[in-house]
XYZ file of C-alpha atoms in Angstrom:
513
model
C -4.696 -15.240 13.431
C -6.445 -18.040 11.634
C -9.573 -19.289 11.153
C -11.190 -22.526 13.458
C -11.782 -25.686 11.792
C -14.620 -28.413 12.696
C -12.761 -31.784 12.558
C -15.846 -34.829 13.234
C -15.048 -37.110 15.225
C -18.079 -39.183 15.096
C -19.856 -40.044 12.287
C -22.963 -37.055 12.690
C -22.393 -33.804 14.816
C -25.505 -32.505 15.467
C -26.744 -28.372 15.634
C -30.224 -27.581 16.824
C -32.157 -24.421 15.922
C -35.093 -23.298 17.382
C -36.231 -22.046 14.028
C -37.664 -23.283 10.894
C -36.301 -22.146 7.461
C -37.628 -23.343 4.307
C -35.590 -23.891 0.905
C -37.456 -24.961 -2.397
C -34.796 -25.762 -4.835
C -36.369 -24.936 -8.366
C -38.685 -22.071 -7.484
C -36.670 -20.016 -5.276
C -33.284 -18.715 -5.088
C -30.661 -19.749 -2.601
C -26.870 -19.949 -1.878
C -24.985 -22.645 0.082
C -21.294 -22.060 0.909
C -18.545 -23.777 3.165
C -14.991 -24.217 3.629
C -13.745 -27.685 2.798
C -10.817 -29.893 2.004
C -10.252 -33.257 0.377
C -10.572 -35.778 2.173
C -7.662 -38.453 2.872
C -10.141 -41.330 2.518
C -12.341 -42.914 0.042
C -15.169 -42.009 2.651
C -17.026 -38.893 1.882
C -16.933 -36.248 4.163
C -18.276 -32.782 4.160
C -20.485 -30.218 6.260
C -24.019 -31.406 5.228
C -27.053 -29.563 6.189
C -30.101 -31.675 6.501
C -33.406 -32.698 8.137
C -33.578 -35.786 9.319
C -37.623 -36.104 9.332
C -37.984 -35.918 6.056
C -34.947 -37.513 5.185
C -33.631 -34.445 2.996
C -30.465 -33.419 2.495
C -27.945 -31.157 0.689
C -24.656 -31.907 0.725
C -21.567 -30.255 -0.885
C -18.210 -31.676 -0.127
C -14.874 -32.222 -2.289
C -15.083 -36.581 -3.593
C -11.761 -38.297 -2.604
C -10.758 -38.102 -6.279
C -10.584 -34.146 -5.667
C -13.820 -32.447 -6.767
C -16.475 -30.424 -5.792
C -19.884 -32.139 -5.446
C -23.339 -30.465 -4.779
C -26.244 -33.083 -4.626
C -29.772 -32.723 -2.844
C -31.001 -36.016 -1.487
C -35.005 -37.514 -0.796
C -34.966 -40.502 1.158
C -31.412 -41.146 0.486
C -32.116 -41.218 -3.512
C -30.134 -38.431 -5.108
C -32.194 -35.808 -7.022
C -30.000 -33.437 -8.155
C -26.141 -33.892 -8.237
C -23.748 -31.433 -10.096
C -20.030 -31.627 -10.221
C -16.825 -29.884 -10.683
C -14.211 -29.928 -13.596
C -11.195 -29.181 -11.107
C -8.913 -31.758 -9.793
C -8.400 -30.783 -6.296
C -4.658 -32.143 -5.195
C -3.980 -30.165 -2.251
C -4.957 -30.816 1.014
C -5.914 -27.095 1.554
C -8.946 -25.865 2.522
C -11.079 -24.089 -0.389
C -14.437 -22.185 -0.456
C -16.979 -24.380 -1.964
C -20.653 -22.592 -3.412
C -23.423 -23.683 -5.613
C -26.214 -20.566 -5.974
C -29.613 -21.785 -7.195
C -31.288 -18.926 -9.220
C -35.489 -18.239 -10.124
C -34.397 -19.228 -13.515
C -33.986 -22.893 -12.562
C -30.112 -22.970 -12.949
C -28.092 -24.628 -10.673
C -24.266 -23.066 -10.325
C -21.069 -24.706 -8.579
C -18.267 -22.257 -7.522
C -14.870 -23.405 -6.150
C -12.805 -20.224 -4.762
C -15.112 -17.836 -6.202
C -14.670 -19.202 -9.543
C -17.933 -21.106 -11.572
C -16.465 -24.395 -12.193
C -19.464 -26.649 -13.655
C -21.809 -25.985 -16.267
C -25.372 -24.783 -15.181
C -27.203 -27.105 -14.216
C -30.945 -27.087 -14.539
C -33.158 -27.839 -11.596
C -36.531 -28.697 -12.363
C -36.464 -32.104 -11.071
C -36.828 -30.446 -7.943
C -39.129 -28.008 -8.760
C -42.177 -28.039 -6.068
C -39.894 -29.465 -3.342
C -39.424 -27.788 -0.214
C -36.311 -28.712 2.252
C -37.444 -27.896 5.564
C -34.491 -26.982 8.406
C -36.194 -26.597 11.897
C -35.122 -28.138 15.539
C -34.275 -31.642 13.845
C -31.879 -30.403 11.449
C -28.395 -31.699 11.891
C -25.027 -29.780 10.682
C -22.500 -32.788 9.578
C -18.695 -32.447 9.447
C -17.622 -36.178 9.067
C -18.600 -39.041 6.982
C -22.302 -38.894 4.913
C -22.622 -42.486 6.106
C -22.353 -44.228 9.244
C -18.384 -45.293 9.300
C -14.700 -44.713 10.817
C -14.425 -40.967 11.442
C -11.448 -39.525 9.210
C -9.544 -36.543 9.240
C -11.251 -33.659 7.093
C -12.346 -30.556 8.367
C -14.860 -28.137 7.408
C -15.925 -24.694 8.823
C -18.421 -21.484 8.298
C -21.182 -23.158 6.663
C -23.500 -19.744 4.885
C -27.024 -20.663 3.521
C -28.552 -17.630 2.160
C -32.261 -17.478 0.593
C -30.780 -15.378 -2.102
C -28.725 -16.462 -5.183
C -25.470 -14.853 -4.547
C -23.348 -12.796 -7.461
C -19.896 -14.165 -8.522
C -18.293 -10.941 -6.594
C -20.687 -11.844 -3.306
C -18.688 -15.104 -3.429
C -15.712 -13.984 -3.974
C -16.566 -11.469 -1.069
C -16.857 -14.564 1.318
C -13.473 -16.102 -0.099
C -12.015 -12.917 0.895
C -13.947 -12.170 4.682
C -12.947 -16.123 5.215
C -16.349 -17.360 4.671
C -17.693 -15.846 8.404
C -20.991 -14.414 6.068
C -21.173 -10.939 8.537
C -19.786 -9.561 5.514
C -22.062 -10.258 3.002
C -24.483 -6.692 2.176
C -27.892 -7.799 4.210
C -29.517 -4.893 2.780
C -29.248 -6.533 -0.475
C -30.161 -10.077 0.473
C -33.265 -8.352 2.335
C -34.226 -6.212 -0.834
C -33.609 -9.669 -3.245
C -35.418 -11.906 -0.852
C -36.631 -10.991 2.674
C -38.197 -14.508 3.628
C -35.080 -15.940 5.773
C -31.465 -16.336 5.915
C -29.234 -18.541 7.979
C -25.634 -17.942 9.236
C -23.688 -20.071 11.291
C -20.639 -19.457 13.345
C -18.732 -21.299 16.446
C -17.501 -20.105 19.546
C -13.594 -21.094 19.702
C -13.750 -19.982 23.965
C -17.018 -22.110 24.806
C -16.177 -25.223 21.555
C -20.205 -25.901 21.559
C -22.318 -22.419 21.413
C -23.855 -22.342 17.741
C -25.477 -19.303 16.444
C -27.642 -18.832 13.993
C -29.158 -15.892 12.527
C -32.736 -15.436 10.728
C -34.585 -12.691 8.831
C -37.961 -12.823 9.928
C -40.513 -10.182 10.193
C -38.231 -7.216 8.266
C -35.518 -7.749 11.145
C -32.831 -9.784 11.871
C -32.706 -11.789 14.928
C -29.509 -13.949 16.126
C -30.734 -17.386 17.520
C -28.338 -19.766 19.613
C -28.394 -23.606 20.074
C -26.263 -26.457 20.819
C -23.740 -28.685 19.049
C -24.027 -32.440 20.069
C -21.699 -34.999 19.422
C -17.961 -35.107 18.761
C -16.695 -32.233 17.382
C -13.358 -31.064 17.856
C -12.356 -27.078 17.133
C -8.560 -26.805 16.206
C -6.901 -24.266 14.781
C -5.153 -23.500 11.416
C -6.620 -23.170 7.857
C -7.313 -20.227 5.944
C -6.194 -16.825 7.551
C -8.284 -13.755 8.504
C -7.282 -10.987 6.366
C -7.637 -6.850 7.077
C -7.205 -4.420 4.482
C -4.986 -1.394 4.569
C -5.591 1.330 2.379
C -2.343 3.249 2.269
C -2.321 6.769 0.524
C 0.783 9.619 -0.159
C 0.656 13.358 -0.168
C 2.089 15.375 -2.744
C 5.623 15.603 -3.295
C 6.161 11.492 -3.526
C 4.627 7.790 -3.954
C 3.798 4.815 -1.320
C 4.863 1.007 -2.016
C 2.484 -0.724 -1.720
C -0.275 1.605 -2.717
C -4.280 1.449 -2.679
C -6.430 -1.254 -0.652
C -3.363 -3.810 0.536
C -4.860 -7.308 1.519
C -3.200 -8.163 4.827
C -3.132 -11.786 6.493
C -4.291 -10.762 9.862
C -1.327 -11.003 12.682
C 1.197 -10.665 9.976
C 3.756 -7.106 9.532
C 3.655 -5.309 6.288
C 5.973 -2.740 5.441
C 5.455 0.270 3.220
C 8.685 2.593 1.466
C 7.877 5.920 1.231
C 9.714 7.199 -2.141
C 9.984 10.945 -2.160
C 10.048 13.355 -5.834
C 12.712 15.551 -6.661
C 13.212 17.856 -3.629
C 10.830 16.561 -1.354
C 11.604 14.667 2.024
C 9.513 12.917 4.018
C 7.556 14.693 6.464
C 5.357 12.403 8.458
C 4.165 8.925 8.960
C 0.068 8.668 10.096
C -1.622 5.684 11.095
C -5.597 5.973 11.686
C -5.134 9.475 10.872
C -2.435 9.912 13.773
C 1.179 11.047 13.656
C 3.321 8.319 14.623
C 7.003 9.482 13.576
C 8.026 12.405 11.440
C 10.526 11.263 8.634
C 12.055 7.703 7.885
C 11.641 6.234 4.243
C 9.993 2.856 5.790
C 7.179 1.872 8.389
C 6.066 -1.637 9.277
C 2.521 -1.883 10.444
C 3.105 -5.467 12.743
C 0.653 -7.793 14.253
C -2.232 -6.220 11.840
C -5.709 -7.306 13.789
C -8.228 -4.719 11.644
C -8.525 -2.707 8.631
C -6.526 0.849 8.673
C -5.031 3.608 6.994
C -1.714 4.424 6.306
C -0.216 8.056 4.970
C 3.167 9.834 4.196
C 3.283 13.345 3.940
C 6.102 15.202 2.232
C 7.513 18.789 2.516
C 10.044 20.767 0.347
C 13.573 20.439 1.084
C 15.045 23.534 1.948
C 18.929 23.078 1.475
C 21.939 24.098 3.321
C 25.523 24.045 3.480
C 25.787 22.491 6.694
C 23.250 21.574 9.692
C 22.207 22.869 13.064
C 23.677 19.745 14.275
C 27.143 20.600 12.712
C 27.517 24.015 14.142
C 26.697 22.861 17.757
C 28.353 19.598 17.954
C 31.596 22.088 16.636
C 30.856 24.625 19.229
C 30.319 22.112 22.212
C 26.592 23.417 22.552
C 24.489 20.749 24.011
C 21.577 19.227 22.045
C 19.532 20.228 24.708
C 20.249 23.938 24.289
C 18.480 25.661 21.533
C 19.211 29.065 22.816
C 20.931 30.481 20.062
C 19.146 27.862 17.495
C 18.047 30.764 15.508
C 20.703 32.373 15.205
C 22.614 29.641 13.981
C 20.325 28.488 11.710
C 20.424 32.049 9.727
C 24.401 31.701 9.755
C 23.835 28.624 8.104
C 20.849 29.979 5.527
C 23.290 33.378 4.835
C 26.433 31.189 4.091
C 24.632 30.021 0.609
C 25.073 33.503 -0.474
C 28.478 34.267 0.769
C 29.773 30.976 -0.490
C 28.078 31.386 -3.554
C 29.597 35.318 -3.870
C 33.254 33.601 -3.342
C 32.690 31.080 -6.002
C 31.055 32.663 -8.799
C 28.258 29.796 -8.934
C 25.318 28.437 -7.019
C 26.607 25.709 -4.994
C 23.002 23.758 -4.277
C 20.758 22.265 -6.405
C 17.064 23.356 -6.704
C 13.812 21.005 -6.183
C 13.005 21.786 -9.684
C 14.621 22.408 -12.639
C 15.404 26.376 -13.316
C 15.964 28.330 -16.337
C 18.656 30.741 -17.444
C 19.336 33.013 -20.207
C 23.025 33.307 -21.094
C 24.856 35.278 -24.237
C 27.083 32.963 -26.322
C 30.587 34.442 -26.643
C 32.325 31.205 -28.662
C 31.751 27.803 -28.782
C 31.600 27.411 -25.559
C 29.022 28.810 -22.359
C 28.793 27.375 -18.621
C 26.049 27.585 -16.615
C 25.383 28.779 -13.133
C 24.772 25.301 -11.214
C 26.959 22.264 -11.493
C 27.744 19.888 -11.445
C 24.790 19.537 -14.035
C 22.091 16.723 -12.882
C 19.774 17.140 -16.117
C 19.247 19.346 -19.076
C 15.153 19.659 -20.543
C 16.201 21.847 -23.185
C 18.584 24.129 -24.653
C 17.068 26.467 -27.498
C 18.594 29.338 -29.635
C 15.741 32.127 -30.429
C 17.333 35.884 -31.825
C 14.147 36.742 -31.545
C 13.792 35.485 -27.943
C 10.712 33.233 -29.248
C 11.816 30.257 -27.180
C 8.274 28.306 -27.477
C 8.369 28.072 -31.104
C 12.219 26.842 -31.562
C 12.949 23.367 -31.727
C 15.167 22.199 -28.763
C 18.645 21.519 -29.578
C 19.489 17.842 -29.585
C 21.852 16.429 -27.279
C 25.176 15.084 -28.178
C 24.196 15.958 -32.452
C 24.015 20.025 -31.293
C 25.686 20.227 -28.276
C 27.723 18.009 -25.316
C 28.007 18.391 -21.892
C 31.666 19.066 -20.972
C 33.006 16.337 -18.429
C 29.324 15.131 -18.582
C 28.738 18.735 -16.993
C 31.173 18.331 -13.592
C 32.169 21.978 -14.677
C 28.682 22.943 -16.167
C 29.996 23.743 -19.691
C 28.590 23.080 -22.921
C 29.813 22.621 -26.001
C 27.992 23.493 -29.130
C 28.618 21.211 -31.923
C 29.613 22.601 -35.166
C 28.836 26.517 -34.956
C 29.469 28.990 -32.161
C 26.806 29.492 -29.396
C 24.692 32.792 -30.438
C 26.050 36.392 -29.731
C 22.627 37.560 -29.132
C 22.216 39.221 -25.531
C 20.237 36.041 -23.505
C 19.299 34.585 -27.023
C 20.313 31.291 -25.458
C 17.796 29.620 -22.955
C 18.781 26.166 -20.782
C 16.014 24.199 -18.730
C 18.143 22.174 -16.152
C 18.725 21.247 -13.056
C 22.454 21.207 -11.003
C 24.266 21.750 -8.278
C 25.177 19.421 -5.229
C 22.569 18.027 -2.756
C 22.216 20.005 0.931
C 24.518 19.060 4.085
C 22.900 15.146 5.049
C 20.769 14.773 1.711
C 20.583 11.708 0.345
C 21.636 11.588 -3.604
C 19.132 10.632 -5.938
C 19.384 9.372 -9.578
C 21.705 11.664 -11.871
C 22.626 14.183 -8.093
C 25.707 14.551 -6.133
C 25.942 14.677 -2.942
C 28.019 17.372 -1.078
C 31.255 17.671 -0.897
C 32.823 17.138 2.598
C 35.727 20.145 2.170
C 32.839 22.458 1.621
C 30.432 20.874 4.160
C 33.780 21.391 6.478
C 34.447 24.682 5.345
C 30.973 25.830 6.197
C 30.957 24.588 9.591
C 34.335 26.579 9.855
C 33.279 29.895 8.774
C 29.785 29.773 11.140
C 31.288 28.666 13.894
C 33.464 31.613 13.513
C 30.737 33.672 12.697
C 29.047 32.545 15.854
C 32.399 33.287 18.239
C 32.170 36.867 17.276
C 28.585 37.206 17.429
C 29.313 40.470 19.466
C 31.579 41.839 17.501
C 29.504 42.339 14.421
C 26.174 42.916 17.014
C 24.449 39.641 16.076
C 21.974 38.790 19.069
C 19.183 35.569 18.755
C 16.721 38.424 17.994
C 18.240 40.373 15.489
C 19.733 37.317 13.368
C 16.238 36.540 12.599
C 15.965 40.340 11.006
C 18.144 41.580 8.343
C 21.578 41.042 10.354
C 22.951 38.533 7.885
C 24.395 41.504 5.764
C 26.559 42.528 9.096
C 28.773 39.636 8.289
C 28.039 38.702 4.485
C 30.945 41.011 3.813
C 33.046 40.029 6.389
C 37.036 38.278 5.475
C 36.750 34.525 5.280
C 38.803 31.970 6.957
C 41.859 31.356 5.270
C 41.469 27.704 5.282
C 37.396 28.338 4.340
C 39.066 30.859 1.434
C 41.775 27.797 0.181
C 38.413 25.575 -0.063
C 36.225 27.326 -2.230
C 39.081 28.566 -4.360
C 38.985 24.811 -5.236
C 35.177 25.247 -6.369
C 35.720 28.914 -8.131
C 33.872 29.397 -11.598
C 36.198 29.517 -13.970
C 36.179 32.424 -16.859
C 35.879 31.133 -20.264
């Protein structure tokens, strides 16, 4: 959605107020702001706010030779005139300021950024610029002439000298002024202010808006003359301020600056054993899981948040079992039961194997007895090692970690989690040997992150094998929906394995060194 322009079509468009403001360059502070482009023709064009009684003027436009000109006129004799350094070469529109301050400096801003030297403005000092019923707002030629083809919109005027973050504030609101703090303008100088804005539905309601009388009072009036609305030019922008729980980050992150209309996508990127959990726009869930979500057609600022849980692993899903079985989705009958099939599997699998088949969220630490020059540890295929130390005196905190690859090596880079030590024998101390790691394979549908490996699909299979079996003789071993959620895992811990499920993990049996 972007911004309406003011192209003139004659050479004066006239806007009548119904109040007076007063502006005394020199003595008192003030801003003046608009939105402007270069103009395609040696004329000069601008948005020029005036009164035509006393012939004053000030006008701030961009020359045809591309820069920014503030000058304050008195009977068509130029006062004051200050001018830019830029060269302006696009025909885009930019935010054009000058700020007069109480210390009788005159500034010129283009896109929030000072461009000129300070100028000083005692020349005016004393003078008073008087906008009432006979002011006129131009957006054409500054002289009588061929209309051409600039536009200019939002003019602000502010009896207060604006900071360099104020300005930028309008470059970033799109110069409408609602944004600007009025508490401070009041507190800095409460003697009058003047907005304007144009209704794009009616094309000729003005509106302008005074401080008079410690309130603020919104005035309307009427645009004469030719002037034509269109659309285009610089974009209305929200803000989205996009946040994550813990357990993971959000890309992009913070206050995100968002052309209004426009989609913007975040990526939610989850730690080590986290997943993501939810998705919440305004505060409100609006899907649980996914790694993306586009906000589209963005109209206002919002918030966006991820939340992330723990992953709790398993062999093989709920999913699995009852697409096996022929149990419909809609059926979650026995879902508890099968679900502590699935959680009691880790244990019997890992009983069969001599290992622990799935990785934990965090790294874990073990205690083993050297025996050679050679130990393996309990998870693998090994994803990371922190730290191996050697302490006799089981000291661990004040030993120096063993150095990778100078005092020991990884095996197969740790597919059968054994390490070599490098140059002696691993110590023969009972658990004088401690390892910081992490290994094992990722749970049934995980996605592998850096370093992890996902499952493999003969034990994913085998697991599906071995509860649906479980499941089918459910009576057998006294296993009811109620009781499975109790102790009744041990009925069939001990039970005989498949023969095909015992030919698997024979495949994935720690071996003895």
């Amino acid at each position: 959605m972007a911004k309406l322009l003011l192209k003139s079509v004659y050479p004066v468009d006239y806007a009548t107020l119904d109040e007076s403001s007063v502006l005394s360059p020199g003595q008192s502070d003030f801003t003046y702001s608009c939105w402007a482009n270069k103009p395609p023709s040696v004329s000069s064009s601008t948005l020029i706010m005036a009164n035509d009684a006393q012939y004053q003027s000030v006008v701030l436009y961009i020359t045809a030779e591309g820069k920014v000109r503030f000058h304050v006129h008195d009977n068509l004799a130029a006062q004051i005139d200050i001018v830019g350094n830029t060269i302006i070469e696009d025909d885009k529109l930019h935010l054009l300021t000058v700020t007069g301050d109480r210390d009788g400096l005159l500034r010129l801003y283009i896109d929030a950024v000072e461009d000129a030297e300070p100028l000083d403005m005692s020349a005016l000092a004393g003078r008073s610029l008087i906008f009432d019923n006979n002011s006129t707002l131009m957006a054409g030629p500054s002289v009588v002439g061929p209309p051409v083809a600039t536009y200019g919109d939002q003019p602000v005027f502010l009896k207060t000298a604006l900071t360099p973050q104020q300005i930028a504030d309008i470059l970033w609101n799109d110069g409408y002024g609602r944004n600007i703090d009025e508490a401070e303008i009041v507190d800095v100088s409460p003697s009058g202010a003047w907005y304007s804005e144009f209704d794009a539905i009616t094309l000729c309601a003005f509106k302008g808006r005074f401080f008079r009388e410690s309130a603020w009072h919104d005035e309307g009036g009427t645009l004469k003359g030719g002037i034509e609305v269109i659309g285009g030019g610089v974009p209305l922008r929200s803000i989205v301020t996009a946040t994550a729980g813990e357990g993971g980050s959000i890309t992009p992150s913070g206050e995100v600056k968002v052309v209004d209309g426009e989609d913007e996508s975040f990526t939610a990127t989850p730690a080590a054993g986290y997943a993501v959990n939810q998705w919440l726009i305004n505060g409100k869930v609006i899907h649980t899981g996914g790694l993306t979500h586009t906000l589209r057609d963005i109209s206002d600022n919002m918030t966006v948040a991820v939340t992330f849980s723990v992953i709790t692993r398993q062999l093989c899903t709920l999913a699995d079992i009852k697409d096996r079985l022929g149990i419909g989705v809609d059926n979650t009958e026995y879902d508890s039961m099968l679900n502590r099939i699935i959680l009691g599997l880790e244990d019997v699998f890992n009983g069969e194997t001599g290992r622990k088949l799935l990785m934990t969220n965090a790294d874990v630490t073990e205690y083993h007895t050297g025996s050679g020059r050679y130990l393996q540890l309990e998870r693998y295929p090994v994803i990371s090692i922190t730290s191996v130390r050697e302490s006799a005196l089981y000291t661990f905190g004040d030993e120096s970690a063993l150095t990778a690859d100078t005092d020991y090596r990884l095996v197969r880079d740790g597919k059968n989690g054994i390490i070599h030590r490098i140059g002696f024998k691993w110590s023969e101390f009972d658990d004088a040997i401690q390892v910081i790691y992490r290994g094992g394979y990722c749970g049934a549908d995980e996605m592998p992150g850096e370093g992890e490996h996902a499952l493999p699909a003969d034990l994913r299979e085998a697991a599906i094998l071995q509860a649906s079996f479980i499941y089918k003789r459910r009576n057998d071993i006294g296993l009811s929906s109620v009781s499975a959620e109790g102790g009744s895992i041990s009925k069939f811990s001990a039970m005989d394995l498949l023969p095909l499920v015992k030919e698997t993990l024979n495949r994935y049996r720690r071996p003895q060194l």
